[in-house]
Short mmCIF file of C-alpha atoms in Angstrom, two decimals:
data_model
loop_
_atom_site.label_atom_id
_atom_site.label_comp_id
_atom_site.label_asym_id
_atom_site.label_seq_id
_atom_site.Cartn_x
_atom_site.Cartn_y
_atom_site.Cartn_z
CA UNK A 1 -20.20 -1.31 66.69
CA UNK A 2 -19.11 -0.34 63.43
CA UNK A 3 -18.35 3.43 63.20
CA UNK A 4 -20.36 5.09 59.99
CA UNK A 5 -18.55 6.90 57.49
CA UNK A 6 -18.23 11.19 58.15
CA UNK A 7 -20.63 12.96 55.52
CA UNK A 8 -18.32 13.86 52.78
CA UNK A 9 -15.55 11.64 53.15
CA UNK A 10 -15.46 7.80 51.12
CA UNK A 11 -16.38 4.51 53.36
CA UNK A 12 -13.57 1.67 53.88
CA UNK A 13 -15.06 0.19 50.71
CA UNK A 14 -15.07 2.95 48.34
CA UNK A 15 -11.36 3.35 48.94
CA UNK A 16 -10.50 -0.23 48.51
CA UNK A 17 -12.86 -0.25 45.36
CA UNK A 18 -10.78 2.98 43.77
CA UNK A 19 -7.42 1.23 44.57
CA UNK A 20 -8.27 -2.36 43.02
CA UNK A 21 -9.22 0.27 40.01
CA UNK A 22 -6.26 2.11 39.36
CA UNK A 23 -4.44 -1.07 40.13
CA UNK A 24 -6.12 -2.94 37.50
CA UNK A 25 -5.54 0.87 35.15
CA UNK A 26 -2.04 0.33 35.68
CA UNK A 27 -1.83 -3.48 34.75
CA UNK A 28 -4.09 -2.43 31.93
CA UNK A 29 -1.83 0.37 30.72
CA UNK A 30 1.60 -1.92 31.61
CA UNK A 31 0.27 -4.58 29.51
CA UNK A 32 -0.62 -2.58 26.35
CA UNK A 33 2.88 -0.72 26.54
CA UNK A 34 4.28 -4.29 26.50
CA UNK A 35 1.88 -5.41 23.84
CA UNK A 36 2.70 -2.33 21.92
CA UNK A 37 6.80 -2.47 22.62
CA UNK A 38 6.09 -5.88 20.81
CA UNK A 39 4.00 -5.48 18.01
CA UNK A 40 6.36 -2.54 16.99
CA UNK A 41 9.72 -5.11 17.42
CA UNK A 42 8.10 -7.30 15.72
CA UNK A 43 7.34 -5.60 12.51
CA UNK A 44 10.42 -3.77 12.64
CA UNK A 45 11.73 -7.49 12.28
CA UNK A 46 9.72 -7.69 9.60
CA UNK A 47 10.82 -5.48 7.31
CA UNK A 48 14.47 -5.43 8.42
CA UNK A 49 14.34 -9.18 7.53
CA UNK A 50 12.36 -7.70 4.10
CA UNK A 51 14.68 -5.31 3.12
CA UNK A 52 17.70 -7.93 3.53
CA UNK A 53 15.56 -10.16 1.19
CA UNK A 54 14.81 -7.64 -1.71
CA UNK A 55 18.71 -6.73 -1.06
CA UNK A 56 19.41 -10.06 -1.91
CA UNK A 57 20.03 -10.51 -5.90
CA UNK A 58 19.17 -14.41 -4.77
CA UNK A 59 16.11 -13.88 -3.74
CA UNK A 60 14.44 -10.32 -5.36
CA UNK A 61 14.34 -11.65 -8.80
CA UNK A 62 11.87 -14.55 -7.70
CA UNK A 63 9.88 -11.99 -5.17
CA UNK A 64 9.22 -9.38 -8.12
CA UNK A 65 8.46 -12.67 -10.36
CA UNK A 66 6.07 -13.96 -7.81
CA UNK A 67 4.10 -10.47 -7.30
CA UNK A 68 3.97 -9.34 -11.30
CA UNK A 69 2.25 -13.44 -11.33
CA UNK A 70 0.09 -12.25 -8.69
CA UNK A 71 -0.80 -9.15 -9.74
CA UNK A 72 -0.07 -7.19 -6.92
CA UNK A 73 0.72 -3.80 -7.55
CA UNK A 74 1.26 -2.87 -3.69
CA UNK A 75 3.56 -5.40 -3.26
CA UNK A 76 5.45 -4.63 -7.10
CA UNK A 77 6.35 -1.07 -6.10
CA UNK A 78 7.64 -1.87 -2.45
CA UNK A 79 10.03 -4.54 -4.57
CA UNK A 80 10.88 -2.13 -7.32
CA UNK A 81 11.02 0.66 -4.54
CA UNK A 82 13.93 -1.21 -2.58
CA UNK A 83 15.71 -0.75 -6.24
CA UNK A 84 17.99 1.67 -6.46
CA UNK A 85 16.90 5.09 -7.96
CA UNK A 86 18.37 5.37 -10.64
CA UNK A 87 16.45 5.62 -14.55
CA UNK A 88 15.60 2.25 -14.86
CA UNK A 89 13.78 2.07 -11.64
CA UNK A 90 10.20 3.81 -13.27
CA UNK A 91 10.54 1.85 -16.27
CA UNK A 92 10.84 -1.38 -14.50
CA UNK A 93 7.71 -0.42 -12.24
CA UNK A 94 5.54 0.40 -15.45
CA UNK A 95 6.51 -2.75 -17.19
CA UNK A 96 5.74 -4.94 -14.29
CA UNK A 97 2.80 -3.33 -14.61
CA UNK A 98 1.52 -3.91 -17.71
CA UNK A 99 2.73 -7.58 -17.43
CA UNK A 100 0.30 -7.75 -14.45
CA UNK A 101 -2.40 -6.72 -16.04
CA UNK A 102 -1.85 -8.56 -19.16
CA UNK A 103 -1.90 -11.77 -17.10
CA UNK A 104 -5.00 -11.08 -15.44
CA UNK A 105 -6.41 -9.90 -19.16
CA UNK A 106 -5.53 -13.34 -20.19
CA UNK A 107 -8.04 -14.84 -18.08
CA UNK A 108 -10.55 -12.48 -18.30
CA UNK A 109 -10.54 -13.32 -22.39
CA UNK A 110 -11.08 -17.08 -21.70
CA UNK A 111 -13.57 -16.76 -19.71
CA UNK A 112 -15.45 -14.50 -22.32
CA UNK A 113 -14.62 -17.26 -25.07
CA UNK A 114 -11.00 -16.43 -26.21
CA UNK A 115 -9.95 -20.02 -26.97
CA UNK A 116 -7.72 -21.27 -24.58
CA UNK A 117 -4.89 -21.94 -27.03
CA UNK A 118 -4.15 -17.87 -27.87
CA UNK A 119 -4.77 -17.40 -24.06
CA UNK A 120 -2.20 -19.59 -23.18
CA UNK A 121 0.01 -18.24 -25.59
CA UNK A 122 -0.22 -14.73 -24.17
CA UNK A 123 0.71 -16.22 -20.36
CA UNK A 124 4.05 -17.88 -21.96
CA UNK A 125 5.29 -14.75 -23.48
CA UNK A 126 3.96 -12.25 -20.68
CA UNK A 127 5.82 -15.54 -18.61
CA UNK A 128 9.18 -15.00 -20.97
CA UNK A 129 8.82 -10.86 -20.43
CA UNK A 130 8.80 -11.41 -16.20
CA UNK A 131 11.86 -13.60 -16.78
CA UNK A 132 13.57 -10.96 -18.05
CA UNK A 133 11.91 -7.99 -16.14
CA UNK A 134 12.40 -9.63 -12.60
CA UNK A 135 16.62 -10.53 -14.06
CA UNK A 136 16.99 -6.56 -14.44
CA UNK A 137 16.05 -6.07 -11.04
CA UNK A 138 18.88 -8.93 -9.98
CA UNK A 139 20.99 -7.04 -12.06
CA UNK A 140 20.69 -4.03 -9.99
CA UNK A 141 20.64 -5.50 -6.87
CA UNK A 142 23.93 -7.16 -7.94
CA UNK A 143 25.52 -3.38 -9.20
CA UNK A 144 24.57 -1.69 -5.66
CA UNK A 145 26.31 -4.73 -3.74
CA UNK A 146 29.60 -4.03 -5.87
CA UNK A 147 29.46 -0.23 -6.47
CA UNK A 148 27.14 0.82 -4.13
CA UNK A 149 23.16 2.77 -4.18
CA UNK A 150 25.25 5.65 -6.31
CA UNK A 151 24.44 6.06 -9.99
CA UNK A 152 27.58 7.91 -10.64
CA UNK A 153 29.23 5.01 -9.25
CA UNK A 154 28.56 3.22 -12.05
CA UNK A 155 31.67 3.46 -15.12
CA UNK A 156 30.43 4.51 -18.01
CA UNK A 157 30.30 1.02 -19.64
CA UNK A 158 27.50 -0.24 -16.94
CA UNK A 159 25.38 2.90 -17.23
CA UNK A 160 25.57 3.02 -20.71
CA UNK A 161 24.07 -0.44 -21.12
CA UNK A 162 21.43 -0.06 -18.36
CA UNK A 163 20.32 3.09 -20.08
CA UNK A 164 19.86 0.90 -22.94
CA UNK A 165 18.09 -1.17 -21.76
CA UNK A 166 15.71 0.80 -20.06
CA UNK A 167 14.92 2.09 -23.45
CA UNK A 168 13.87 -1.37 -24.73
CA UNK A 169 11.51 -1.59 -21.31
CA UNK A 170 9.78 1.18 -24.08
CA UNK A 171 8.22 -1.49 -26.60
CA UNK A 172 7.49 -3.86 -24.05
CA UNK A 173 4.95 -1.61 -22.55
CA UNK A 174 4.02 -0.69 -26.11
CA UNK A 175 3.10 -3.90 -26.88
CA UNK A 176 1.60 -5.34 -24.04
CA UNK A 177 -0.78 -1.75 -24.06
CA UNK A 178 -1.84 -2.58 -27.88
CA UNK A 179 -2.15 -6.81 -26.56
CA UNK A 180 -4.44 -5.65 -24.30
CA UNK A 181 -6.61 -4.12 -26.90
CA UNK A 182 -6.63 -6.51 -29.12
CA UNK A 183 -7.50 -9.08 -26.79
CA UNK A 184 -10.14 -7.03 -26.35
CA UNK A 185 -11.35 -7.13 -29.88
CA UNK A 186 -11.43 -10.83 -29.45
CA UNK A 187 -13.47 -10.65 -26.31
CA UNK A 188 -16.22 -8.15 -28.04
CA UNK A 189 -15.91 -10.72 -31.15
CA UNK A 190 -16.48 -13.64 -28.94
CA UNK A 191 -14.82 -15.82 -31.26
CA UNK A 192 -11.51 -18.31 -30.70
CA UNK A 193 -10.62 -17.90 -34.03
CA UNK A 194 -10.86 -15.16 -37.08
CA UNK A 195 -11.69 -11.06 -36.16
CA UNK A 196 -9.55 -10.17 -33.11
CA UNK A 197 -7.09 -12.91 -33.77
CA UNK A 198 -4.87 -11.62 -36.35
CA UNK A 199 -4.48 -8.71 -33.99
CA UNK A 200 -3.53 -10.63 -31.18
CA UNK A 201 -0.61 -12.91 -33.32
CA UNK A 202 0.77 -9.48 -34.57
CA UNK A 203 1.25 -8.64 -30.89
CA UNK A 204 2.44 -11.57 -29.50
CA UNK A 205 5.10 -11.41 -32.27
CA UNK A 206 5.64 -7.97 -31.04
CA UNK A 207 5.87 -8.47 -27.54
CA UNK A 208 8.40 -11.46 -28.44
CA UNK A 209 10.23 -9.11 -30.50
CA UNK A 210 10.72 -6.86 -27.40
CA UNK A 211 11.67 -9.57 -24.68
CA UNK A 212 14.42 -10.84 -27.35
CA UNK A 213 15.64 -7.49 -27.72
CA UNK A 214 16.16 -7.31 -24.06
CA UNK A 215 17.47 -10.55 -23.64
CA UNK A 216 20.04 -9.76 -26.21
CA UNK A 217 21.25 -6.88 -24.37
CA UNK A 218 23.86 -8.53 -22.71
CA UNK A 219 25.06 -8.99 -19.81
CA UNK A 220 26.76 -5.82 -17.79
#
């Protein structure tokens, strides 16, 4: 005859019940630890793997390139962040920037009626500017592989023309800001052609003017 359990104390089955528990708390807990072990290797994979690829003159030009296209601002600053720091670094962010948005401002105007042919126009030179925005950043890239992440490191020479060219990041920005606005003349217009247009030629020519003045600079 089965002997009934004292007053107070757990039956037979109680006991077994709290010890397939904890057992299956301890598998629980073993598993997430694993789980968690992993998910942090894995993203620390990630962005070692990342940070060799935006170290890589190679490959950072195109990344930036692709992102400014894309319009991702999140993405352009961890790019521009893995830069060096030294002046051109802002400058570069802010002009990446603006190219961003003036890509995304292109096809905002055609769908409110810009005709397609000054829209277009406006992606080829904001196309040109990235070309030459996303070849500083290989440029840098390149410096901190030969001299290293130091400024000072730099002769004279190299940081005199990056410091130049930095200042011609200056109209480019300028430009693309007063683009922006004219496009939006056009769009309030709501025509292809007369009112906002002139405008908009004027700073295309600008922003032209800038992105030769940049190319121009030289190599360092």
């Amino acid at each position: 005859m089965t002997e009934a359990a004292e007053p107070g104390r757990p039956s037979g089955v109680c006991v077994e019940l709290l010890f397939i528990g904890f057992v299956i708390f301890c598998v629980w807990a073993y598993v997430s630890e694993k789980q968690e072990e992993k998910r942090k290797r894995e993203a620390a994979e990630a962005e070692a793997a990342r940070a060799a690829r935006l170290g890589d003159p190679a490959q950072v030009g195109g990344e930036l390139a692709r992102m400014t296209r894309q319009g991702d601002p999140q993405r352009m600053g961890e790019i521009i962040g893995h830069l060096p720091a030294w002046p051109v670094r802002d400058s570069l962010l802010r002009t990446a920037e603006w190219l961003a948005a003036l890509t995304a401002n292109a096809g905002v105007a055609e769908a409110a009626g810009v005709h397609k042919d000054i829209t277009d126009r406006v992606r080829a030179t904001v196309e040109a500017a990235i070309t030459e925005v996303s070849a500083l950043a290989v440029k840098q890239v390149s410096l901190v592989h030969l001299y290293g992440p130091s400024w000072k490191a730099l002769n004279a020479e190299i940081r005199g023309r990056l410091e130049a060219q930095t200042r011609q990041l200056g109209p480019i920005c300028a430009a693309a800001s007063s683009l922006r606005d004219s496009l939006g003349v056009a769009v309030v217009e709501h025509r292809g052609a007369g009112g906002g247009v002139p405008a908009v030629e004027q700073d295309l020519h600008a922003l032209a003017d800038a992105i030769r003045q940049l190319s121009e600079g030289g190599p360092y």
